[in-house]
């Protein structure tokens, strides 16, 4: 499948779960992916999962890896937090997309960053995962849908916002099984 052919993406944060799920879907679709993973164990696991189609580095190595890449930056940036994404915005091509993947991005902060980057044609959106299954997590109350979500489900929503929702910016999409519903 080549849905993301000729797309360069940077995924920072969440390399053990949501970030890895996003990177997998991008690689499967033909994208070139740079994934930042915090621990040596996460880096080894991610490299094994993604194979040769992705480069996995420590967060401290992202700048050097981006500088070594040919081209003028990345098309898509997925980050678990605005403070993590902000220093990387210079590497995001005009017309690209930033998707925040943490359950905590404040809607006002997402809209403010979207307004800041609109002049460059960069869309900024967020997924707000909740009740997502995580290895080693204890029992949690189930959301209205009656089950825990999967990192893969969050990845699909994040990729939708990054690549399909081309007339959407400043949005925060709950991926929480109805937890945020009234």
PDB file of C-alpha atoms in Angstrom:
ATOM      1  CA  UNK A   1       0.000   0.000   0.000  1.00  0.00           C
ATOM      2  CA  UNK A   2       1.353   3.445  -0.895  1.00  0.00           C
ATOM      3  CA  UNK A   3      -1.190   5.767   0.701  1.00  0.00           C
ATOM      4  CA  UNK A   4       1.605   7.771   2.337  1.00  0.00           C
ATOM      5  CA  UNK A   5       4.267   7.428  -0.376  1.00  0.00           C
ATOM      6  CA  UNK A   6       6.520  10.489  -0.635  1.00  0.00           C
ATOM      7  CA  UNK A   7       5.438  11.533   2.871  1.00  0.00           C
ATOM      8  CA  UNK A   8       8.028  12.213   5.545  1.00  0.00           C
ATOM      9  CA  UNK A   9       6.842  12.023   9.135  1.00  0.00           C
ATOM     10  CA  UNK A  10       8.279  12.609  12.572  1.00  0.00           C
ATOM     11  CA  UNK A  11       6.690  10.886  15.566  1.00  0.00           C
ATOM     12  CA  UNK A  12       7.815  11.976  19.032  1.00  0.00           C
ATOM     13  CA  UNK A  13       6.467  10.632  22.312  1.00  0.00           C
ATOM     14  CA  UNK A  14       4.461   7.524  23.005  1.00  0.00           C
ATOM     15  CA  UNK A  15       6.817   5.169  21.156  1.00  0.00           C
ATOM     16  CA  UNK A  16       5.605   2.265  23.246  1.00  0.00           C
ATOM     17  CA  UNK A  17       1.932   2.721  22.343  1.00  0.00           C
ATOM     18  CA  UNK A  18       0.155   5.385  20.314  1.00  0.00           C
ATOM     19  CA  UNK A  19       3.298   6.774  18.678  1.00  0.00           C
ATOM     20  CA  UNK A  20       4.396   3.312  17.595  1.00  0.00           C
ATOM     21  CA  UNK A  21       0.928   2.554  16.224  1.00  0.00           C
ATOM     22  CA  UNK A  22       1.040   5.779  14.174  1.00  0.00           C
ATOM     23  CA  UNK A  23       4.539   4.958  12.901  1.00  0.00           C
ATOM     24  CA  UNK A  24       3.448   1.432  11.898  1.00  0.00           C
ATOM     25  CA  UNK A  25       0.509   2.704   9.837  1.00  0.00           C
ATOM     26  CA  UNK A  26       2.708   5.317   8.173  1.00  0.00           C
ATOM     27  CA  UNK A  27       5.361   2.733   7.291  1.00  0.00           C
ATOM     28  CA  UNK A  28       2.709   0.336   5.978  1.00  0.00           C
ATOM     29  CA  UNK A  29       1.474   3.168   3.761  1.00  0.00           C
ATOM     30  CA  UNK A  30       4.914   3.868   2.305  1.00  0.00           C
ATOM     31  CA  UNK A  31       5.988   6.896   4.377  1.00  0.00           C
ATOM     32  CA  UNK A  32       9.498   7.613   5.553  1.00  0.00           C
ATOM     33  CA  UNK A  33       9.334   7.792   9.346  1.00  0.00           C
ATOM     34  CA  UNK A  34      11.603   9.117  12.065  1.00  0.00           C
ATOM     35  CA  UNK A  35      10.440   7.919  15.496  1.00  0.00           C
ATOM     36  CA  UNK A  36      11.821   9.224  18.773  1.00  0.00           C
ATOM     37  CA  UNK A  37      11.706   6.728  21.626  1.00  0.00           C
ATOM     38  CA  UNK A  38      12.717   7.620  25.171  1.00  0.00           C
ATOM     39  CA  UNK A  39      14.348   4.413  26.399  1.00  0.00           C
ATOM     40  CA  UNK A  40      16.774   1.967  24.830  1.00  0.00           C
ATOM     41  CA  UNK A  41      14.172  -0.763  25.298  1.00  0.00           C
ATOM     42  CA  UNK A  42      11.510   1.247  23.456  1.00  0.00           C
ATOM     43  CA  UNK A  43      13.984   2.016  20.657  1.00  0.00           C
ATOM     44  CA  UNK A  44      14.924  -1.650  20.239  1.00  0.00           C
ATOM     45  CA  UNK A  45      11.278  -2.745  20.276  1.00  0.00           C
ATOM     46  CA  UNK A  46      10.215  -0.040  17.806  1.00  0.00           C
ATOM     47  CA  UNK A  47      13.116  -0.793  15.443  1.00  0.00           C
ATOM     48  CA  UNK A  48      12.114  -4.458  15.456  1.00  0.00           C
ATOM     49  CA  UNK A  49       8.468  -3.608  14.768  1.00  0.00           C
ATOM     50  CA  UNK A  50       9.138  -1.051  12.036  1.00  0.00           C
ATOM     51  CA  UNK A  51      12.097  -2.590  10.230  1.00  0.00           C
ATOM     52  CA  UNK A  52      14.182  -0.723   7.694  1.00  0.00           C
ATOM     53  CA  UNK A  53      11.409   1.687   6.671  1.00  0.00           C
ATOM     54  CA  UNK A  54      11.839   3.809   9.794  1.00  0.00           C
ATOM     55  CA  UNK A  55      14.670   5.342  11.723  1.00  0.00           C
ATOM     56  CA  UNK A  56      14.354   5.147  15.507  1.00  0.00           C
ATOM     57  CA  UNK A  57      16.374   7.563  17.648  1.00  0.00           C
ATOM     58  CA  UNK A  58      16.544   8.922  21.177  1.00  0.00           C
ATOM     59  CA  UNK A  59      14.725  12.249  21.655  1.00  0.00           C
ATOM     60  CA  UNK A  60      18.107  13.960  21.976  1.00  0.00           C
ATOM     61  CA  UNK A  61      19.021  12.690  18.488  1.00  0.00           C
ATOM     62  CA  UNK A  62      15.992  14.064  16.635  1.00  0.00           C
ATOM     63  CA  UNK A  63      17.632  17.355  15.615  1.00  0.00           C
ATOM     64  CA  UNK A  64      20.729  15.653  14.240  1.00  0.00           C
ATOM     65  CA  UNK A  65      18.647  13.024  12.436  1.00  0.00           C
ATOM     66  CA  UNK A  66      16.505  15.724  10.816  1.00  0.00           C
ATOM     67  CA  UNK A  67      19.588  17.720   9.804  1.00  0.00           C
ATOM     68  CA  UNK A  68      21.107  14.617   8.201  1.00  0.00           C
ATOM     69  CA  UNK A  69      17.992  13.875   6.171  1.00  0.00           C
ATOM     70  CA  UNK A  70      17.807  15.070   2.618  1.00  0.00           C
ATOM     71  CA  UNK A  71      15.064  17.558   1.917  1.00  0.00           C
ATOM     72  CA  UNK A  72      13.660  20.544   3.682  1.00  0.00           C
ATOM     73  CA  UNK A  73      11.797  18.950   6.582  1.00  0.00           C
ATOM     74  CA  UNK A  74       8.873  16.696   7.324  1.00  0.00           C
ATOM     75  CA  UNK A  75       5.285  16.767   6.097  1.00  0.00           C
ATOM     76  CA  UNK A  76       3.692  15.404   9.254  1.00  0.00           C
ATOM     77  CA  UNK A  77       4.573  15.823  12.913  1.00  0.00           C
ATOM     78  CA  UNK A  78       2.934  13.771  15.644  1.00  0.00           C
ATOM     79  CA  UNK A  79       3.789  14.806  19.191  1.00  0.00           C
ATOM     80  CA  UNK A  80       2.520  13.957  22.636  1.00  0.00           C
ATOM     81  CA  UNK A  81       2.794  17.574  23.852  1.00  0.00           C
ATOM     82  CA  UNK A  82       3.002  21.150  22.596  1.00  0.00           C
ATOM     83  CA  UNK A  83       6.289  21.857  24.459  1.00  0.00           C
ATOM     84  CA  UNK A  84       7.837  18.818  22.734  1.00  0.00           C
ATOM     85  CA  UNK A  85       6.505  19.881  19.315  1.00  0.00           C
ATOM     86  CA  UNK A  86       7.357  23.579  19.511  1.00  0.00           C
ATOM     87  CA  UNK A  87      11.158  23.271  18.946  1.00  0.00           C
ATOM     88  CA  UNK A  88      10.478  20.974  15.978  1.00  0.00           C
ATOM     89  CA  UNK A  89       8.113  23.326  14.138  1.00  0.00           C
ATOM     90  CA  UNK A  90      10.980  24.730  12.059  1.00  0.00           C
ATOM     91  CA  UNK A  91      11.386  21.247  10.564  1.00  0.00           C
ATOM     92  CA  UNK A  92       7.699  21.016   9.584  1.00  0.00           C
ATOM     93  CA  UNK A  93       7.141  21.974   5.967  1.00  0.00           C
ATOM     94  CA  UNK A  94       4.694  24.725   5.083  1.00  0.00           C
ATOM     95  CA  UNK A  95       1.367  23.081   4.266  1.00  0.00           C
ATOM     96  CA  UNK A  96       2.093  20.206   6.648  1.00  0.00           C
ATOM     97  CA  UNK A  97       0.185  18.987   9.684  1.00  0.00           C
ATOM     98  CA  UNK A  98       0.843  18.694  13.399  1.00  0.00           C
ATOM     99  CA  UNK A  99      -1.282  16.275  15.420  1.00  0.00           C
ATOM    100  CA  UNK A 100      -1.018  16.209  19.192  1.00  0.00           C
ATOM    101  CA  UNK A 101      -1.610  12.776  20.700  1.00  0.00           C
ATOM    102  CA  UNK A 102      -1.897  13.349  24.445  1.00  0.00           C
ATOM    103  CA  UNK A 103      -5.130  13.133  26.443  1.00  0.00           C
ATOM    104  CA  UNK A 104      -4.375  16.538  27.938  1.00  0.00           C
ATOM    105  CA  UNK A 105      -4.010  19.109  25.150  1.00  0.00           C
ATOM    106  CA  UNK A 106      -6.152  22.043  26.186  1.00  0.00           C
ATOM    107  CA  UNK A 107      -8.585  22.971  23.395  1.00  0.00           C
ATOM    108  CA  UNK A 108      -7.574  26.640  23.765  1.00  0.00           C
ATOM    109  CA  UNK A 109      -3.874  25.755  23.369  1.00  0.00           C
ATOM    110  CA  UNK A 110      -4.610  23.696  20.251  1.00  0.00           C
ATOM    111  CA  UNK A 111      -6.596  26.551  18.714  1.00  0.00           C
ATOM    112  CA  UNK A 112      -3.900  29.103  19.650  1.00  0.00           C
ATOM    113  CA  UNK A 113      -1.142  27.031  18.030  1.00  0.00           C
ATOM    114  CA  UNK A 114      -3.353  26.489  14.977  1.00  0.00           C
ATOM    115  CA  UNK A 115      -3.840  30.259  14.676  1.00  0.00           C
ATOM    116  CA  UNK A 116      -0.084  30.788  15.051  1.00  0.00           C
ATOM    117  CA  UNK A 117       0.768  28.391  12.216  1.00  0.00           C
ATOM    118  CA  UNK A 118      -2.089  29.137   9.805  1.00  0.00           C
ATOM    119  CA  UNK A 119       0.065  31.625   7.846  1.00  0.00           C
ATOM    120  CA  UNK A 120       2.359  28.718   6.937  1.00  0.00           C
ATOM    121  CA  UNK A 121      -0.609  26.585   5.891  1.00  0.00           C
ATOM    122  CA  UNK A 122       0.107  24.161   8.737  1.00  0.00           C
ATOM    123  CA  UNK A 123      -2.936  22.490  10.249  1.00  0.00           C
ATOM    124  CA  UNK A 124      -2.822  21.768  13.982  1.00  0.00           C
ATOM    125  CA  UNK A 125      -5.229  19.283  15.526  1.00  0.00           C
ATOM    126  CA  UNK A 126      -5.295  16.927  18.487  1.00  0.00           C
ATOM    127  CA  UNK A 127      -6.621  13.530  19.396  1.00  0.00           C
ATOM    128  CA  UNK A 128      -7.588  13.137  23.038  1.00  0.00           C
ATOM    129  CA  UNK A 129      -7.289   9.453  23.902  1.00  0.00           C
ATOM    130  CA  UNK A 130      -8.959   8.106  26.997  1.00  0.00           C
ATOM    131  CA  UNK A 131      -9.437   4.599  28.379  1.00  0.00           C
ATOM    132  CA  UNK A 132      -6.819   3.155  26.042  1.00  0.00           C
ATOM    133  CA  UNK A 133      -5.536  -0.324  26.815  1.00  0.00           C
ATOM    134  CA  UNK A 134      -1.934  -0.257  28.036  1.00  0.00           C
ATOM    135  CA  UNK A 135       0.273  -3.183  29.024  1.00  0.00           C
ATOM    136  CA  UNK A 136       0.668  -3.402  32.782  1.00  0.00           C
ATOM    137  CA  UNK A 137      -2.106  -0.928  33.517  1.00  0.00           C
ATOM    138  CA  UNK A 138      -4.444  -1.747  36.367  1.00  0.00           C
ATOM    139  CA  UNK A 139      -8.198  -2.130  36.134  1.00  0.00           C
ATOM    140  CA  UNK A 140     -10.046   1.024  35.109  1.00  0.00           C
ATOM    141  CA  UNK A 141     -13.751   1.732  34.787  1.00  0.00           C
ATOM    142  CA  UNK A 142     -14.942   1.092  31.260  1.00  0.00           C
ATOM    143  CA  UNK A 143     -16.264   3.942  29.120  1.00  0.00           C
ATOM    144  CA  UNK A 144     -19.846   3.907  27.758  1.00  0.00           C
ATOM    145  CA  UNK A 145     -18.804   1.747  24.778  1.00  0.00           C
ATOM    146  CA  UNK A 146     -18.037  -1.011  27.310  1.00  0.00           C
ATOM    147  CA  UNK A 147     -14.421  -1.747  26.405  1.00  0.00           C
ATOM    148  CA  UNK A 148     -10.980  -0.200  26.443  1.00  0.00           C
ATOM    149  CA  UNK A 149      -9.710   1.337  23.240  1.00  0.00           C
ATOM    150  CA  UNK A 150      -6.546   0.348  21.402  1.00  0.00           C
ATOM    151  CA  UNK A 151      -3.551   2.464  20.400  1.00  0.00           C
ATOM    152  CA  UNK A 152      -4.364   1.478  16.798  1.00  0.00           C
ATOM    153  CA  UNK A 153      -7.747   3.230  17.075  1.00  0.00           C
ATOM    154  CA  UNK A 154      -6.063   6.426  18.245  1.00  0.00           C
ATOM    155  CA  UNK A 155      -3.528   6.107  15.412  1.00  0.00           C
ATOM    156  CA  UNK A 156      -6.306   5.911  12.813  1.00  0.00           C
ATOM    157  CA  UNK A 157      -7.914   9.083  14.209  1.00  0.00           C
ATOM    158  CA  UNK A 158      -4.554  10.905  14.296  1.00  0.00           C
ATOM    159  CA  UNK A 159      -3.779   9.930  10.704  1.00  0.00           C
ATOM    160  CA  UNK A 160      -7.247  11.043   9.623  1.00  0.00           C
ATOM    161  CA  UNK A 161      -6.612  14.478  11.124  1.00  0.00           C
ATOM    162  CA  UNK A 162      -3.134  14.637   9.575  1.00  0.00           C
ATOM    163  CA  UNK A 163      -3.950  13.492   6.052  1.00  0.00           C
ATOM    164  CA  UNK A 164      -7.676  13.404   5.347  1.00  0.00           C
ATOM    165  CA  UNK A 165      -9.148  16.329   7.310  1.00  0.00           C
ATOM    166  CA  UNK A 166      -7.604  18.948   5.051  1.00  0.00           C
ATOM    167  CA  UNK A 167     -10.103  21.673   5.977  1.00  0.00           C
ATOM    168  CA  UNK A 168      -9.779  21.157   9.729  1.00  0.00           C
ATOM    169  CA  UNK A 169      -7.462  22.996  12.100  1.00  0.00           C
ATOM    170  CA  UNK A 170      -7.666  23.788  15.790  1.00  0.00           C
ATOM    171  CA  UNK A 171      -9.834  20.733  16.500  1.00  0.00           C
ATOM    172  CA  UNK A 172      -9.582  18.300  19.395  1.00  0.00           C
ATOM    173  CA  UNK A 173     -11.065  14.867  18.651  1.00  0.00           C
ATOM    174  CA  UNK A 174     -11.896  12.685  21.675  1.00  0.00           C
ATOM    175  CA  UNK A 175     -11.016   9.029  21.135  1.00  0.00           C
ATOM    176  CA  UNK A 176     -12.350   7.822  24.460  1.00  0.00           C
ATOM    177  CA  UNK A 177     -15.207   5.382  23.979  1.00  0.00           C
ATOM    178  CA  UNK A 178     -17.788   8.013  24.874  1.00  0.00           C
ATOM    179  CA  UNK A 179     -16.155   8.972  28.173  1.00  0.00           C
ATOM    180  CA  UNK A 180     -16.336  12.664  27.311  1.00  0.00           C
ATOM    181  CA  UNK A 181     -19.973  12.466  26.226  1.00  0.00           C
ATOM    182  CA  UNK A 182     -22.621  14.158  28.372  1.00  0.00           C
TER     183      UNK A 182
END
